Coordinates of C-alpha atoms and ligand atoms in Angstrom, one line a residue:
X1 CA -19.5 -5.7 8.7
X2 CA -15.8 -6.8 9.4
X3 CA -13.3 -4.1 10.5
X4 CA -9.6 -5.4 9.2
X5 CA -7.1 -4.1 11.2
X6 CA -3.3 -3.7 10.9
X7 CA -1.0 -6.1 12.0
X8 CA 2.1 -4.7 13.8
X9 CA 4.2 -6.3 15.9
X10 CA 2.3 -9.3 16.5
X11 CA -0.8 -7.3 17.4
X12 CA -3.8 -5.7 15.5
X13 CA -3.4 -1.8 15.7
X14 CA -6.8 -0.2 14.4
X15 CA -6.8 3.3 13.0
X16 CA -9.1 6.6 12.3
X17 CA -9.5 6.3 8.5
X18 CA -10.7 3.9 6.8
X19 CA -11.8 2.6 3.2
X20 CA -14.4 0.1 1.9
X21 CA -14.2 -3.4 1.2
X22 CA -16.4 -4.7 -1.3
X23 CA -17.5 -8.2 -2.6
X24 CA -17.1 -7.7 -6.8
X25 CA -19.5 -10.3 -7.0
X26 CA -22.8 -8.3 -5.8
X27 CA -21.5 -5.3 -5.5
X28 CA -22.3 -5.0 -1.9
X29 CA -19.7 -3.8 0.9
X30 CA -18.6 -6.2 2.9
X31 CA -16.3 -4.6 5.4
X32 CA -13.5 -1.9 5.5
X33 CA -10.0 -1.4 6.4
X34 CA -8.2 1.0 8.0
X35 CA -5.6 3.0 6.2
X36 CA -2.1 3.9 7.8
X37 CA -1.0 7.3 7.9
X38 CA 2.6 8.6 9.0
X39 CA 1.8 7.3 12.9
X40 CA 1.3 4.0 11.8
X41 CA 3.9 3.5 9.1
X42 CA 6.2 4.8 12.0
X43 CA 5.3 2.2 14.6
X44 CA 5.2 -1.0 11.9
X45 CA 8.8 0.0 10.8
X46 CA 9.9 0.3 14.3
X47 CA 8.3 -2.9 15.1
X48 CA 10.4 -4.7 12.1
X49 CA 13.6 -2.4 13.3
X50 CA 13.7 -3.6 16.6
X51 CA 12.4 -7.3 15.7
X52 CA 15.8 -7.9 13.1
X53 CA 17.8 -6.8 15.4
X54 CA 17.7 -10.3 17.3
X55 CA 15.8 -12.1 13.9
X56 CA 19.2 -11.7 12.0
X57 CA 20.9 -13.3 14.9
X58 CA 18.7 -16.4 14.6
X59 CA 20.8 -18.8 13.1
X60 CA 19.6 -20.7 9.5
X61 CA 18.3 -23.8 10.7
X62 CA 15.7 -22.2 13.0
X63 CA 14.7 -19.5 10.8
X64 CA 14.5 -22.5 7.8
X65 CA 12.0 -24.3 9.9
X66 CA 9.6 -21.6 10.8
X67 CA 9.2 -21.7 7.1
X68 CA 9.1 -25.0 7.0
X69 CA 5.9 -25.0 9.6
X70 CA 4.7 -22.1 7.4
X71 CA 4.5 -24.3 4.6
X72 CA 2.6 -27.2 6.1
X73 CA -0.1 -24.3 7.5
X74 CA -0.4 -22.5 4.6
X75 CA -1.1 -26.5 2.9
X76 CA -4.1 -26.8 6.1
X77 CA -5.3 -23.3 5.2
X78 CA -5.0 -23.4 1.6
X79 CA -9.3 -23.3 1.1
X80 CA -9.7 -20.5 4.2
X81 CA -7.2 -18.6 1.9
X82 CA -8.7 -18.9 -1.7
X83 CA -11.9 -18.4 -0.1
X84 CA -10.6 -14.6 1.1
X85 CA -9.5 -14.1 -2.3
X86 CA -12.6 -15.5 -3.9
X87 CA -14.8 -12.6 -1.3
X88 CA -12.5 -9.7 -2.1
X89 CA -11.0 -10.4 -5.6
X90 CA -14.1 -11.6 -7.4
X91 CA -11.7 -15.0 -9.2
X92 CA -13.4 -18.5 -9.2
X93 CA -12.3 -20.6 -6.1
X94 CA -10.2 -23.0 -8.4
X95 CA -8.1 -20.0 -9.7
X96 CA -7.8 -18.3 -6.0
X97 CA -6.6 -22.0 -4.9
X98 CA -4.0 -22.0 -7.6
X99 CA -2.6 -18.7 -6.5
X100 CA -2.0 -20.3 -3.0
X101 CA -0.4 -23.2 -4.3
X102 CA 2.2 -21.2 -6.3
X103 CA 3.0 -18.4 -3.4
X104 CA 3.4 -21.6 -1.1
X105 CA 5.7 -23.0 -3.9
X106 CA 8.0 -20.2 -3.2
X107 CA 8.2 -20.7 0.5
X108 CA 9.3 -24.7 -0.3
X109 CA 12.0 -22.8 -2.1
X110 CA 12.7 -20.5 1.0
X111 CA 13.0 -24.1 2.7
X112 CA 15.9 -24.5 1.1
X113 CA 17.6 -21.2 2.1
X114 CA 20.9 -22.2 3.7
X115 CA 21.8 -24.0 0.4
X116 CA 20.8 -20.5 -1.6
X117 CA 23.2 -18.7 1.1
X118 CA 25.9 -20.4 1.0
X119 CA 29.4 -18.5 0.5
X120 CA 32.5 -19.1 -1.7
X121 CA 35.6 -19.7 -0.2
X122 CA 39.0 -20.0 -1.7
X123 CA 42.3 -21.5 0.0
X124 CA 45.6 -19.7 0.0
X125 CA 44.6 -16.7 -2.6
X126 CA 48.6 -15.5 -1.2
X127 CA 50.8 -17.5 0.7
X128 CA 49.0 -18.0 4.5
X129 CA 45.9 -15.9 2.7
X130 CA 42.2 -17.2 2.3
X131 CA 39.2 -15.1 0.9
X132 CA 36.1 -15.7 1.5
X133 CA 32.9 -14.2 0.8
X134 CA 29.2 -14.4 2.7
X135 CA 26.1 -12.5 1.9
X136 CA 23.8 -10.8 5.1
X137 CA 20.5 -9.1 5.4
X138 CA 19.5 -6.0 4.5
X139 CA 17.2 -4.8 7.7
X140 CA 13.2 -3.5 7.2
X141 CA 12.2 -4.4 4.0
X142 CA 8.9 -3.4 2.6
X143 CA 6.3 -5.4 0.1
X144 CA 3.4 -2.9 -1.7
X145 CA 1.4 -5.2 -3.5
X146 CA -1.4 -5.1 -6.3
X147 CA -4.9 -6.1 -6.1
X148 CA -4.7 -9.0 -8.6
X149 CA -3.1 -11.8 -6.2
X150 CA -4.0 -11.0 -2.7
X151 CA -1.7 -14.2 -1.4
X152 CA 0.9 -15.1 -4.6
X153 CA 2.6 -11.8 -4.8
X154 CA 3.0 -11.1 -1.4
X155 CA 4.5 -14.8 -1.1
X156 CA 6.9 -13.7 -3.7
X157 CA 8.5 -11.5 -1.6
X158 CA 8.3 -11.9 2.2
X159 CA 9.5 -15.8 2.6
X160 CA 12.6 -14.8 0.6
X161 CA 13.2 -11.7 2.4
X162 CA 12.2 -13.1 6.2
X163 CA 14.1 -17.0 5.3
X164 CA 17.5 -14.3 4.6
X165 CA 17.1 -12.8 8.2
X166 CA 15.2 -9.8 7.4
X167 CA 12.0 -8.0 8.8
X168 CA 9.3 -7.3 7.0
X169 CA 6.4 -4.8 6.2
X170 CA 3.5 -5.8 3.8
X171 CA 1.4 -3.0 2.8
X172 CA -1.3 -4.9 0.6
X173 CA -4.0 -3.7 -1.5
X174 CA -6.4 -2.0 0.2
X175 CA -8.9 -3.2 -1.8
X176 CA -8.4 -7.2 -1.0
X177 CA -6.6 -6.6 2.7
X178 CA -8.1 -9.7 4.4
X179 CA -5.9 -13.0 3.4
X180 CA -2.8 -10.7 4.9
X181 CA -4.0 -10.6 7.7
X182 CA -4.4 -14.7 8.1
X183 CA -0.8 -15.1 6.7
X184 CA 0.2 -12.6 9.5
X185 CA -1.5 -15.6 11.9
X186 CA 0.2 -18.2 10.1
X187 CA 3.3 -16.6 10.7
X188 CA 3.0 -16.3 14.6
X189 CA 1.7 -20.0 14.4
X190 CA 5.0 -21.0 12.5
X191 CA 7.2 -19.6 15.0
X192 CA 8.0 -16.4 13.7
X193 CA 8.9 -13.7 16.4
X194 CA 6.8 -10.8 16.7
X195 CA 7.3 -7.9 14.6
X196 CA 9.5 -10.0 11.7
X197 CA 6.4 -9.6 9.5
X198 CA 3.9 -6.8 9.8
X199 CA 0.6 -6.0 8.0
X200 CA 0.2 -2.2 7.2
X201 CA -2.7 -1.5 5.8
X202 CA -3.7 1.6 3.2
X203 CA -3.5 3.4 0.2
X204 CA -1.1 5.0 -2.2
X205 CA -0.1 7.7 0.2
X206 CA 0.4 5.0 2.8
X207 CA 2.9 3.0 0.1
X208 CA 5.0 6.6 0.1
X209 CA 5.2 7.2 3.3
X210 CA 6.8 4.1 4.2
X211 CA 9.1 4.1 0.9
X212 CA 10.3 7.6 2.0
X213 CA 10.8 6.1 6.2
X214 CA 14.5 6.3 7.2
X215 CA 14.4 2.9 8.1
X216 CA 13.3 1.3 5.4
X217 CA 16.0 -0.4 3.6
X218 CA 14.7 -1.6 0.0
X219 CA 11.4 -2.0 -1.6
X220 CA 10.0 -4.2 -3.6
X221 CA 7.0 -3.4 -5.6
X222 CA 4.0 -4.7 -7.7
X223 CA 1.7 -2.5 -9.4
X224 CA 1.2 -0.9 -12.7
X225 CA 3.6 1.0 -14.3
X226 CA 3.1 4.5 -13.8
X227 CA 3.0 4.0 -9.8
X228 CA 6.3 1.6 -10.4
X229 CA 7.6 3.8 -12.2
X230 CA 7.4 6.7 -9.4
X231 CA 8.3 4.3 -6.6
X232 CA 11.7 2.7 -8.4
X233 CA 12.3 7.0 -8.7
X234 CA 11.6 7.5 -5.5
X235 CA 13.2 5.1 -3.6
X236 CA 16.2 5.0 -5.6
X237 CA 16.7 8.9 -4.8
X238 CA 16.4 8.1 -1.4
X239 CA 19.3 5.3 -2.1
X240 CA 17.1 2.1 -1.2
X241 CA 17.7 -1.1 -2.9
X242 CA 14.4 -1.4 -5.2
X243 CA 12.5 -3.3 -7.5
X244 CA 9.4 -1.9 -9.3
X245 CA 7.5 -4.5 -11.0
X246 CA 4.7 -3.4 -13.5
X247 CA 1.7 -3.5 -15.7
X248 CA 2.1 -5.4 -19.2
X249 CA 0.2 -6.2 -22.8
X250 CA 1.2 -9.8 -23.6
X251 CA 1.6 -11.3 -26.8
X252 CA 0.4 -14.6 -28.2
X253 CA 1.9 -15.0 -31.4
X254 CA 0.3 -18.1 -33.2
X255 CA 1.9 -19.2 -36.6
X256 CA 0.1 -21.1 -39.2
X257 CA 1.7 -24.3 -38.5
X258 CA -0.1 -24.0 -35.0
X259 CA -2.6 -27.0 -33.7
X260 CA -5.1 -24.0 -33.7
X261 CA -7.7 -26.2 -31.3
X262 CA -5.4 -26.2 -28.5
X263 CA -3.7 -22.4 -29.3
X264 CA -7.2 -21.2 -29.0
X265 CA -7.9 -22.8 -25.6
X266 CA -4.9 -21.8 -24.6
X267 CA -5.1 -18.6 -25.8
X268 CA -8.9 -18.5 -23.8
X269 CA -8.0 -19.5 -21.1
X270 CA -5.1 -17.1 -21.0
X271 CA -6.4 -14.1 -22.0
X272 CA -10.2 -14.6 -20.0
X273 CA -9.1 -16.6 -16.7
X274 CA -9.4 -14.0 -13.6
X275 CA -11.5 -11.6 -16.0
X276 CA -8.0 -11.0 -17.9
X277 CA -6.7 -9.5 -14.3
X278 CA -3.5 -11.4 -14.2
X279 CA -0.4 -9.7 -15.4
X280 CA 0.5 -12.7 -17.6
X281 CA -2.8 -12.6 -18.9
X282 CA -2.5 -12.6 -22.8
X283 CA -4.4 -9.3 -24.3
X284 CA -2.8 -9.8 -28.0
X285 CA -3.3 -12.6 -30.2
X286 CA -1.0 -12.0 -33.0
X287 CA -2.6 -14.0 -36.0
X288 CA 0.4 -15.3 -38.1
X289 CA -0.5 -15.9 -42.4
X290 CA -3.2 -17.9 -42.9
X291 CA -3.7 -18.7 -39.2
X292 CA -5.7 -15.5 -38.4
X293 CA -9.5 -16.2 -39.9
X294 CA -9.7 -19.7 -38.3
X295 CA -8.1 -19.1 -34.9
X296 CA -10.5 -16.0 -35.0
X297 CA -13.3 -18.2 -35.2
X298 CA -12.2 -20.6 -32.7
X299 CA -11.6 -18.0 -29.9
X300 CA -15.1 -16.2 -30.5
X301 CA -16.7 -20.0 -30.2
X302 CA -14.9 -20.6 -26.8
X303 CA -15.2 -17.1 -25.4
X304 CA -19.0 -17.2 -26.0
X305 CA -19.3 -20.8 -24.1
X306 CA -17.4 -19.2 -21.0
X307 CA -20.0 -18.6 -18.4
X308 CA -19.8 -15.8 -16.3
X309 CA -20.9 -15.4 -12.6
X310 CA -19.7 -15.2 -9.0
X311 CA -16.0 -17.1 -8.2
X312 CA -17.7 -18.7 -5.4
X313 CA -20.1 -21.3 -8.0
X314 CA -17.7 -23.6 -9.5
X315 CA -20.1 -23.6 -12.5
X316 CA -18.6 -20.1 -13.0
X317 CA -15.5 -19.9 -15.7
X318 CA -15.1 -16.3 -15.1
X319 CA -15.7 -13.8 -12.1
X320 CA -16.2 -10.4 -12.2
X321 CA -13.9 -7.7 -12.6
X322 CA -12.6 -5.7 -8.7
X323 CA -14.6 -2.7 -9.2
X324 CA -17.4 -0.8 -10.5
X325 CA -14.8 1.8 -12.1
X326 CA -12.6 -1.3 -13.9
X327 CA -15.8 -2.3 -15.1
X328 CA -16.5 0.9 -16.3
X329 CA -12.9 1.4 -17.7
X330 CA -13.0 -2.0 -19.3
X331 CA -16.2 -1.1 -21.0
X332 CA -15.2 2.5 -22.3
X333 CA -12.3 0.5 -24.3
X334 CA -14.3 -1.9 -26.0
X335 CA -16.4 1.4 -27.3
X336 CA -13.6 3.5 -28.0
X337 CA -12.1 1.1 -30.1
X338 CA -15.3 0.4 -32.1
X339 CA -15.7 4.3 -32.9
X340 CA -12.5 3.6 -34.1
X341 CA -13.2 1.1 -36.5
X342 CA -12.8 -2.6 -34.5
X343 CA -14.4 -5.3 -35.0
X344 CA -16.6 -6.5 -32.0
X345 CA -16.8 -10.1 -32.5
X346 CA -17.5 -11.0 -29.2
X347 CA -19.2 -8.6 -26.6
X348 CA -19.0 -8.9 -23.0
X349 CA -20.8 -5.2 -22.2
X350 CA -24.0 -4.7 -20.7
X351 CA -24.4 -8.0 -18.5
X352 CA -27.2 -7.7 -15.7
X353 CA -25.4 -6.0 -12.5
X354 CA -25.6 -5.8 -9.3
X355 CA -21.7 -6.8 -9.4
X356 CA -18.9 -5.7 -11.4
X357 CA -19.3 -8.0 -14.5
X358 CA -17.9 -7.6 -18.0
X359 CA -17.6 -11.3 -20.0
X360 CA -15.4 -11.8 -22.5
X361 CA -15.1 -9.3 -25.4
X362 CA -12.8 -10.2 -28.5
X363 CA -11.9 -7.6 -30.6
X364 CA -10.6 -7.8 -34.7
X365 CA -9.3 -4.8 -36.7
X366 CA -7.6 -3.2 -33.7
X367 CA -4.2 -1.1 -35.1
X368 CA -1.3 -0.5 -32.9
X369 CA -2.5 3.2 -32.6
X370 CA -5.6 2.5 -30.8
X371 CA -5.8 2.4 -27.0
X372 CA -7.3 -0.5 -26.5
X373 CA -3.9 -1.7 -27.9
X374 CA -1.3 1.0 -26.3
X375 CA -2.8 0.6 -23.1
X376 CA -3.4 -2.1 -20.8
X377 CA -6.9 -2.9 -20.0
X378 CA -6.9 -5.4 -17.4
X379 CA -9.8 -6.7 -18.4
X380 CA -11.3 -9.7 -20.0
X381 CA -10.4 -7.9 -23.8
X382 CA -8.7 -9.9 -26.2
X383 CA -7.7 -8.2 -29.0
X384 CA -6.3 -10.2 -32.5
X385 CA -3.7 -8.5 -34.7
X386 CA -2.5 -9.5 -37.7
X387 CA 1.1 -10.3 -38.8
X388 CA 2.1 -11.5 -42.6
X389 CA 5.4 -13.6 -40.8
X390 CA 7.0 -14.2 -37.8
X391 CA 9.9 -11.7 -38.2
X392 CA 6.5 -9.0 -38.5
X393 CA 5.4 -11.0 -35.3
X394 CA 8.5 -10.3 -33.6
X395 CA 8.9 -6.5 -34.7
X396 CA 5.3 -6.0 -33.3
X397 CA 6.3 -7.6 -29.6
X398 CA 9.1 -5.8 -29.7
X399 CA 7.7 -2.4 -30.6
X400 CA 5.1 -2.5 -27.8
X401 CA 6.7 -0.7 -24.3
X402 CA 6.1 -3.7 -21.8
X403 CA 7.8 -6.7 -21.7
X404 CA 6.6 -8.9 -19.2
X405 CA 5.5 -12.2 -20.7
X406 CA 4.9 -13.0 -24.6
X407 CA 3.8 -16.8 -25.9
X408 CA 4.2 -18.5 -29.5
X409 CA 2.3 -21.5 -30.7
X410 CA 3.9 -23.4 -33.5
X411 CA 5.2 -26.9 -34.1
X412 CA 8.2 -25.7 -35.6
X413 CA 11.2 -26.1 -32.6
X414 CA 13.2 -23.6 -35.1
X415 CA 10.3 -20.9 -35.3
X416 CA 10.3 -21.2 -31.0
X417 CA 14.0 -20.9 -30.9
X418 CA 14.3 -17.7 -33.1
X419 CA 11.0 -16.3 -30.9
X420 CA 12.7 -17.2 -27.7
X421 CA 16.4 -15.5 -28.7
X422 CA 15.0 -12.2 -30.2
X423 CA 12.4 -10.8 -27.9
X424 CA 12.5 -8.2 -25.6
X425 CA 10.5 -9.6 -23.1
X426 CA 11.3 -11.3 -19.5
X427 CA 9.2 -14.4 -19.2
X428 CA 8.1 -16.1 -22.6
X429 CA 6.1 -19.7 -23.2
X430 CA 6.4 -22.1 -25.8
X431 CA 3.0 -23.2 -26.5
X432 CA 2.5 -22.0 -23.1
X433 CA 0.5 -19.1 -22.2
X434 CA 1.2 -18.3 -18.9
X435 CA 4.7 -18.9 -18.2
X436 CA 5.1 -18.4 -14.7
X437 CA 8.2 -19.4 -13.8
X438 CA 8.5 -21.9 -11.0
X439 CA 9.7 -20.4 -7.4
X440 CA 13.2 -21.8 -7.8
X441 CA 13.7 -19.4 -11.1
X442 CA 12.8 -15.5 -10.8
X443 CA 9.8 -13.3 -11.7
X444 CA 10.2 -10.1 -14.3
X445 CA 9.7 -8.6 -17.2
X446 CA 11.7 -6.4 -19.2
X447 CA 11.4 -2.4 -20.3
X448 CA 8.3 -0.8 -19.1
X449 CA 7.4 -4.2 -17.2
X450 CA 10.3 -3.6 -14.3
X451 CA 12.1 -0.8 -13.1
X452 CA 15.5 -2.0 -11.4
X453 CA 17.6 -4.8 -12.0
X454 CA 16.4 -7.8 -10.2
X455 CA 13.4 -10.1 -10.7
X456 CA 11.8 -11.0 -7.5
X457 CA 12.0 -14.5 -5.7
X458 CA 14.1 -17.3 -6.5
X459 CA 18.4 -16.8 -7.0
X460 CA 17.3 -13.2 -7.9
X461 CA 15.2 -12.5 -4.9
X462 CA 17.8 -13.7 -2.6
X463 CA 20.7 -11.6 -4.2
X464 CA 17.8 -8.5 -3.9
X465 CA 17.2 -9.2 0.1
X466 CA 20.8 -9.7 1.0
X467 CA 24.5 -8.3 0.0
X468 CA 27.7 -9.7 -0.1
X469 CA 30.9 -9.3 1.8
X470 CA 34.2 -10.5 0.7
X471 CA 36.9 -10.9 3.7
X472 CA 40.8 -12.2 2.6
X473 CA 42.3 -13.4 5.9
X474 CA 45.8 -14.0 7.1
X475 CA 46.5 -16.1 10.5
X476 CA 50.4 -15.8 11.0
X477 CA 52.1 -18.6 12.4
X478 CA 53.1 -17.4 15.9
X479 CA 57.1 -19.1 15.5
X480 CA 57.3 -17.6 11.7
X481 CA 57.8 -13.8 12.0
X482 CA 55.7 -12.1 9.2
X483 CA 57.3 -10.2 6.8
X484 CA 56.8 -6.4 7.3
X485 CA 54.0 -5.2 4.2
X486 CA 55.7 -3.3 1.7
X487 CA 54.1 0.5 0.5
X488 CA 53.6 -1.3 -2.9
X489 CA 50.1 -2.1 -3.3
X490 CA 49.6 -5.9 -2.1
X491 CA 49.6 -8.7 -4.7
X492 CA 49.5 -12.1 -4.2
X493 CA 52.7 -13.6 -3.6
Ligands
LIG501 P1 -1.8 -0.1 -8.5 O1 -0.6 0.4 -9.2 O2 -3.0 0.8 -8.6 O3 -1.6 -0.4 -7.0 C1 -0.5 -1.3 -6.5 C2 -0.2 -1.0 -5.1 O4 0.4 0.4 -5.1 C3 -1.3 -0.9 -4.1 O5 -0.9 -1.5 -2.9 C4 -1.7 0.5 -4.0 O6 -2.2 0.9 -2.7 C5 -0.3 1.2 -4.1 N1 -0.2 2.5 -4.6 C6 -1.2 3.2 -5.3 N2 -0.8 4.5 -5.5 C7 0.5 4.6 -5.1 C8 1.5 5.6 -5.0 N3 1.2 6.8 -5.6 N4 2.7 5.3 -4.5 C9 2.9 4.1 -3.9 N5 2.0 3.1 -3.9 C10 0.8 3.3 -4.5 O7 -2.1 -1.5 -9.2 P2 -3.4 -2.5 -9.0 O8 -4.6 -1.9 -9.7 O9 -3.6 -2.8 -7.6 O10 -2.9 -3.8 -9.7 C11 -3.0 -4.0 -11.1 C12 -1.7 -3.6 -11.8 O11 -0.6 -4.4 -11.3 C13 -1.7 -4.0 -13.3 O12 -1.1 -2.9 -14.0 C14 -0.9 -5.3 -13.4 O13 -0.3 -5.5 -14.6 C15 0.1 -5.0 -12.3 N6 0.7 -6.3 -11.9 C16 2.0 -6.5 -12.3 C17 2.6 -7.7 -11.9 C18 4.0 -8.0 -12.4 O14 4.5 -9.0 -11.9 N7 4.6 -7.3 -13.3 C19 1.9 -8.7 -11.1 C20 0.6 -8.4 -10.7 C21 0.0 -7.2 -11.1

């Protein structure tokens, strides 16, 4: 049984408490990690303290090519990668592989770094007087990341945060620690000094205590929302920089002028892909007029076909869910909202064990006041709602408290545009389901999706990881005498 150990300071650092590691796929346990308490949170901060000191001195061209030798390794290791996520996570190997390629994606962005840094400058701003302004990094900054992308989310923070001459801490999910632990390799591979990036292992009370360390200068977080919410209070109390990403309930709104075929494969795919354990996942279909009876019938049709099984058989469509309580969980919502009147149209409940399997349940007659609606299941649940027009459509997206991605399907470029400009929501697709934005935009939803005011990677996760100085300059002329200031207060002249 593997033992994972933290990863401070360019060494592993084991520990006296630990916690399983299972394999979603049989149930079994197939290792456990160690979880930091206050002695280790201590030495991995001091390790990133003492490793920016000389790491913020490094200047931008060697720093940009330990990512660019990141990059090409994380390209060699992309399969060793997916297949940690595929052992720990439970997602088919295709969909753990995709998650590489997009956290890779925003290192090739991090590449680019000295072209995201540079300043403004602007000549004589008073007679003999330039102003200038350049942006420097922060110190420690720490990463506590969800379950759902062991390597993605991570990636959205770290490259950024390490490419603007920070040091990092990484405290992943303790339930899928592994593929940390091989970026931390990667890493010393690439060039990267010790102690710039360090793996902390653990659980929530690991996450606070290095929120709450001294040295710790901002946090970035992924979670769901109550813990985001907490951490954005915390660490805002204790005056760090933060940003507290969180759960969601996305909407697919689908109007009747919709190519139904491809809105329900989309739709599928969407709401089913990773067992529905993606934060863009979409858990509301929001049947428009006439379009609800036969997208209805298409989406039972495809989720019955999907087949459900372990990630690692790539005749599998869909994995299992990460444990035998979200199983549970998932389960308990799907009952709940029958007592309460829903439609079952599709079940997924009761497949043979020994893993944590549920397949794909889709659920009709669902109101807003049930919790299968109010709450976010994380599971492969799709429920269908019923709007009479789009303005309805929009009310009902708009009513719900998250807001971190929302899709229409229409053919009408004026219906997309009037979607796009009224929601309250952060990232939305146009006959796209899972709009992910690319590494060079940012990452973030809106109300109950994010607490504090930057999305992560891209031009926002650059402004998060550094801050600006502004310096106006005057070089007298040696033979000119300068003229003595006056007490008025200085304008330009
Ligand atoms: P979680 O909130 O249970 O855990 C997230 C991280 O927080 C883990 O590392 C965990 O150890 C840590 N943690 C747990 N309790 C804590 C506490 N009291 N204080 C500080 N840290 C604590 O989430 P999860 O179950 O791992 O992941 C699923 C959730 O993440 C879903 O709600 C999903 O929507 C959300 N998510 C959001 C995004 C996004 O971009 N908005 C992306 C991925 C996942």
């Amino acid at each position: 049984m593997t033992s994972i150990q933290h990863r401070i300071g360019g060494v592993p650092v084991g520990g006296s408490i630990a916690a399983p590691v299972h394999d979603p796929a049989t149930g079994r346990r197939r290792g456990e990690v160690v979880l930091g308490r206050e002695a280790e949170v201590d030495l991995a901060v001091g390790a990133a303290a003492r490793a920016f000191e000389s790491w913020r001195e490094v200047s931008l061209t060697r720093r940009t090519r330990v990512m660019f030798a990141l990059r090409d390794l994380l390209e060699r290791h992309e399969d060793e990668l997916a297949r940690l996520v595929t052992a720990e996570h439970g997602k088919v190997l295709d969909d753990a592989r995709g998650e590489v390629v997009r956290g890779r994606e925003v290192v090739e962005f991090a590449c680019g770094i000295p072209q995201a840094l540079k300043g403004e400058y602007s000549d004589q701003v008073s007679s003999g007087v330039d102003a200038f302004s350049f942006r420097q990094p922060l110190g420690v900054c720490a990463g506590i990341v969800p379950f759902n992308f062991p390597v993605m989310v991570p990636l959205w923070m770290h490259p950024i945060a390490i490419a603007c001459g920070n040091a990092f801490v990484l405290k992943p999910s303790e339930r899928v620690p592994s593929a940390s632990n091989l970026i931390a390799e990667l890493y010393a591979e690439a060039g990267l000094p010790d102690g710039v990036f360090n793996v902390l292992h653990g659980d929530g009370e690991t996450a606070d205590a290095l929120i709450r360390h001294p040295d710790v200068a901002a946090v970035s977080f992924v979670g769901s929302t109550p813990v985001a919410r907490r951490v954005h209070g915390t660490a805002s109390a204790e005056g760090k920089r933060v940003q507290a990403l969180g759960g969601a309930k996305n909407h697919a709104v689908v109007l009747p002028d919709a190519d139904l075929d491809v809105a329900a494969d989309q739709i599928t795919a969407a709401a089913y892909g990773s067992a529905g354990q993606r934060c863009m996942a979409i858990s509301v279909a929001v049947a428009v007029g006439d379009a609800a009876d036969p997208l209805i019938d298409r989406l039972a049709g495809r989720a019955r076909a999907i087949r459900v099984g372990p990630g690692t058989d790539p005749a599998t469509g869909m994995g299992p869910l990460i444990s035998a309580a979200a199983r549970d969980r998932v389960a308990g919502h799907v009952l709940a909202a029958e007592e309460a009147g829903a439609k079952i149209v599709v079940d997924g409940r009761d497949l043979p064990g020994p893993g944590f399997f549920v397949g794909p349940c889709l659920l009709d007659g669902v109101t807003t006041g049930m919790p299968a609606y109010e709450e976010e299941i994380f599971g492969p649940v799709l429920i269908v709602l019923r709007a009479g027009t789009l303005g309805e459509a929009i009310a009902l997206v708009n009513a719900n408290p998250y807001g971190n991605g929302t899709a229409i399907f229409t053919s009408s470029g004026e219906a997309a545009r009037r979607f796009q400009r009224a929601v309250h929501v952060g990232m939305i697709g146009v006959n796209v389901p899972v709009p992910v934005p690319m590494a060079f935009y940012s990452f973030g939803g809106w109300k109950a999706s994010l607490f504090g005011d930057t999305h992560v990677h891209g031009p926002e996760g650059v402004r998060f990881y550094t801050r600006a100085k502004a310096v106006t300059s005057r070089w007298p002329e040696p033979s000119r005498p300068s003229e003595a200031p006056g007490m008025a207060f200085p304008t330009a002249r």
